Amino acid sequence: MQARTPTGIETPSSGLASPSFGSGVLTPSYQQKPRLGHPGSFSRLRDLDEEQRDPKKKLLFELLKVYSPNDIRSIQESIVKHAEYSLARNRYSIDDFVACEAAALALRDRLLESWNDTQQYYMKKDVKRVYYLSLEFLMGRSLKNALTNANLEELFAASLKELGFDIEKLYEQEYDAALGNGGLGRLAACFLDSMATLNVPGWGYGIRYEYGMFRQKVIGGEQIEVPDYWLSRGNPWEIERLDVCYPVRFYGSFERLADGRALWTGGEVIQAIAFDVPVPGYDTYNTNNLRLWKALPFKEFDLDAFNRADYYKAIEAEERATAISAVLYPSDGTLAGKELRLKQEYFFVSATLQDAIRRFKKIPRSIKELPSKVCFQLNDTHPVIAIAEMMRILIDHEGLKFLEALEVTRSCFAYTNHTVMPEALEKWSVPLFESLLPRHLAIIYDINFNFLEQVRKKYPGDDGKLARLSIIEEGSVKMVRMAHLGIVGSFAVNGVAELHTQLLKTQVFPEFYELWPHKFQNKTNGITPRRWLLECNPALAEVISRWLESDSWVKYLSELRGILEHADNPEFQREWSEARLENKRRLAAFIHQVTGIQVEAGAMFDVHVKRIHEYKRQLLNILSLVHRYQYILSLDEASRKQMVPRVVIFAGKAAPGYKMAKNIIRLINDIGRVVNNDGRIGNLLKIVFLPNYNVSLAERIVAAADISQHISTAGTEASGTSNMKFSLNGCLIVGTLDGANIEIREEVGEENIFIFGLNAEQVVEERKKLDPSYPLNDKLTKVLELIESGALVDPGKHQEVLDSLRGGRDWYLVSADFESYLQMQQQVDEVFRDHPETWLKMSIHCTAGSGKFSSDRTISEYTRDIWRVEPCPCPEPVCPDSHGIVV
Ligand SMILES: *Cc1c(COP(=O)(O)O)cnc(C)c1O
């Protein structure tokens, strides 16, 4: 992180003099720009008039009157103290891991000061709050991010350097927190960063899984799943809050009382314990919170069994409780229909609502005022059960009448849809619901009855419509449609890109749209520019800041347009290429280290990284590479010289139960082995599969890609966010007219993106033609036949994948798009080879046009159109030295 003067503009001279500034040299200007924790004696937030009259509180205030100081010596002291006092290490033998841990704790102290002050300030201002409910938070590593946001990286780097540690090495020591599957979970993490940065009083709520997303190994070309016990070496960022715990009930039965309430009793009661993770904003004094729940047995519950000396029964109860927060379901867009999953959903939602309502009630007022102070955003259907839980609390505990409760509930919830694929829309069987959450099922029936009455009035006699709209799906086993509950029980429903929202209105929920057009909104996803450019690509970020003579793009990402002014400047172009080339060299070394494959940084790096799924069409890519392989073999020496060397990099996990996705991984690895070991190919084509795709790996790859593939069948990818990450880093996109690709094209200009294939409307038409005699593209047929011939790989191993395209089964239209994909890839080659300057300018245009895709923009829109919350920036701390004596 480079130095910033008090105006937020770094001194150009220091930047020009030393190309690698930010390497630990402290500029005086830095110290004038305090962020979190403050050099010298900055007074803690002080609005404690009342407290100061209370002598006991006055003493407490005096005791922690100033923030932890941020001079090098104080930071060092803080780090070494943590090594000794918190980690019980001998301070003369601290290794990299302990240093990383101790540095994290030293930083955490500073974050907690700001965190406490922020929460106190929100409370004092009685702000309206947003709660972002998500079953997934894909946070990745935190040390660099927190240091960057707190503007303390340079100081910590310098402090550690004197102690003999290289901060870059310490970053690698940290565990990558993967409490999520993919895009949906990473979106939640980016949103937290933006909410804090924009001073929005917003907290995240989720589950503290003991085991996050499985670690992927690739052995013999196959995916092997290894448990991710990410807490094995502790987690310095979380604070266990034994003081914040709530009971959560399952099973049992209820009886209706005369006053309209119901009494739910029996069954099993467990506890939810809070773990807090501070979320610092960038360039602000605000620090928000991510609260994750852990499940524990209820103390009094097992006591009974113990008293009867029924030891095993007590242990069993303990196991049943802890199982709830034990593992993240590794599903991606597919349904995980397990009782335990429903338990997880209810568990975290119940604890969250109790917590939010307790906070609301700290000020005495009517529960009916809840919507003016609280908004819950539901990240997909996973937390939608919150709607029924809120109704239960309002009716059974707060004594509201049904319609009053419905009104309050509806005004508190907004639901984000993340998929158009019918097989991914969450449903729960009524019998399961009835046994696990009997009271909630009854409430859902009541909500549904009320809703269908409305529909019946508007569309008398249309029973088909009633059946289609009903929250309950009829059938041999009745099902609760969670998406319908989400729409009926909330005041806003949003899609995550323009096309996706359009499809929600016209294809997925057209009859709901007709009923409530005002409820449907679009909120195109975004990514945080802190992690996805400033931190993951410091070289490019430095070039950008220097040429813009400002780093305010980090907060106002649209300012990136300013670099277009220099797009034709050869010096700027040279620096741009050099920064990107350096990133490629680093990735090349990493690839060699991990896979043993030698790749050249001068080759085109062509990247396809995301969850493995048929709709994302890794298959289209790998089959085209077989075609390319054959094509290269067919060339004479002169033509070979014309060929652009390519390194094709795949990464991504397959859900363990998703056989076809695992087959695709195996095909990629098998084909890769053949191509990489064929001496005739040389460096013209390398195929690399990097195992264990996660946030840290994404950060490496994003900064080093020349082109990136986002080639889902049009109409299937809701938005995509990695397309935004790549574009922001100056990587060109090869993509279909799907999800946010369409908006990226609008922003960067159609001449700066490689779009191919059928559009969403054409996909609908083409699919109608799918029947057993549906013909496959000739080139594709040749590729399939070659694989089947056994000339490359053991044919039996891949029959299932190949057959999935034949006989009208090619639902994702690999064949229909094959030709236009090959042509587009040829065009990619030509531009890269014949017009390097054009390529470079396209790259610059991609970064320049990515401003819209900041999650700051997304969060501002949510804030304005849905949440209706005001930002609440914490005041700047007072410096007693310059403002007289405090207290
Ligand atoms: C951004 C991101 C994703 C989402 O990628 P898409 O290509 O948009 O599906 C998934 N996983 C990780 C680790 C990410 O960082």
PDB file of N, CA and C in Angstrom, residues 41 95 203 225 237 312 424 624 665 723 726 729:
ATOM      1  N   SER A  41      -1.324   9.872  20.320  1.00  0.00           N
ATOM      2  CA  SER A  41      -2.380   9.581  21.275  1.00  0.00           C
ATOM      3  C   SER A  41      -3.708  10.137  20.803  1.00  0.00           C
ATOM      4  N   ASP A  95       8.495 -18.469  14.601  1.00  0.00           N
ATOM      5  CA  ASP A  95       8.598 -18.818  13.176  1.00  0.00           C
ATOM      6  C   ASP A  95       7.573 -18.009  12.374  1.00  0.00           C
ATOM      7  N   TRP A 203     -24.380  -5.839   8.957  1.00  0.00           N
ATOM      8  CA  TRP A 203     -23.681  -7.005   9.481  1.00  0.00           C
ATOM      9  C   TRP A 203     -23.965  -8.211   8.611  1.00  0.00           C
ATOM     10  N   GLU A 225     -11.497 -35.511  -2.650  1.00  0.00           N
ATOM     11  CA  GLU A 225     -11.931 -34.502  -1.678  1.00  0.00           C
ATOM     12  C   GLU A 225     -11.313 -34.786  -0.315  1.00  0.00           C
ATOM     13  N   TRP A 237      -8.847 -14.267  13.751  1.00  0.00           N
ATOM     14  CA  TRP A 237      -9.779 -13.164  13.453  1.00  0.00           C
ATOM     15  C   TRP A 237     -11.066 -13.245  14.236  1.00  0.00           C
ATOM     16  N   TYR A 312     -24.055 -42.114  27.342  1.00  0.00           N
ATOM     17  CA  TYR A 312     -24.027 -42.148  25.885  1.00  0.00           C
ATOM     18  C   TYR A 312     -25.128 -41.329  25.256  1.00  0.00           C
ATOM     19  N   ALA A 424     -32.341 -26.170  -9.439  1.00  0.00           N
ATOM     20  CA  ALA A 424     -31.616 -25.571  -8.315  1.00  0.00           C
ATOM     21  C   ALA A 424     -32.539 -24.791  -7.381  1.00  0.00           C
ATOM     22  N   SER A 624     -12.610 -28.350 -27.586  1.00  0.00           N
ATOM     23  CA  SER A 624     -12.000 -27.478 -28.602  1.00  0.00           C
ATOM     24  C   SER A 624     -10.479 -27.593 -28.554  1.00  0.00           C
ATOM     25  N   ILE A 665     -13.566 -33.118 -15.120  1.00  0.00           N
ATOM     26  CA  ILE A 665     -12.232 -32.892 -14.547  1.00  0.00           C
ATOM     27  C   ILE A 665     -11.255 -33.970 -15.049  1.00  0.00           C
ATOM     28  N   ASN A 723     -15.876 -12.960 -14.116  1.00  0.00           N
ATOM     29  CA  ASN A 723     -15.724 -12.160 -15.332  1.00  0.00           C
ATOM     30  C   ASN A 723     -15.356 -10.713 -14.975  1.00  0.00           C
ATOM     31  N   PHE A 726     -11.618 -10.472 -13.746  1.00  0.00           N
ATOM     32  CA  PHE A 726     -10.645 -10.533 -14.831  1.00  0.00           C
ATOM     33  C   PHE A 726     -10.636  -9.231 -15.623  1.00  0.00           C
ATOM     34  N   ASN A 729      -8.780  -6.473 -14.083  1.00  0.00           N
ATOM     35  CA  ASN A 729      -7.328  -6.625 -14.118  1.00  0.00           C
ATOM     36  C   ASN A 729      -6.746  -6.578 -15.529  1.00  0.00           C
TER      37      ASN A 729
END
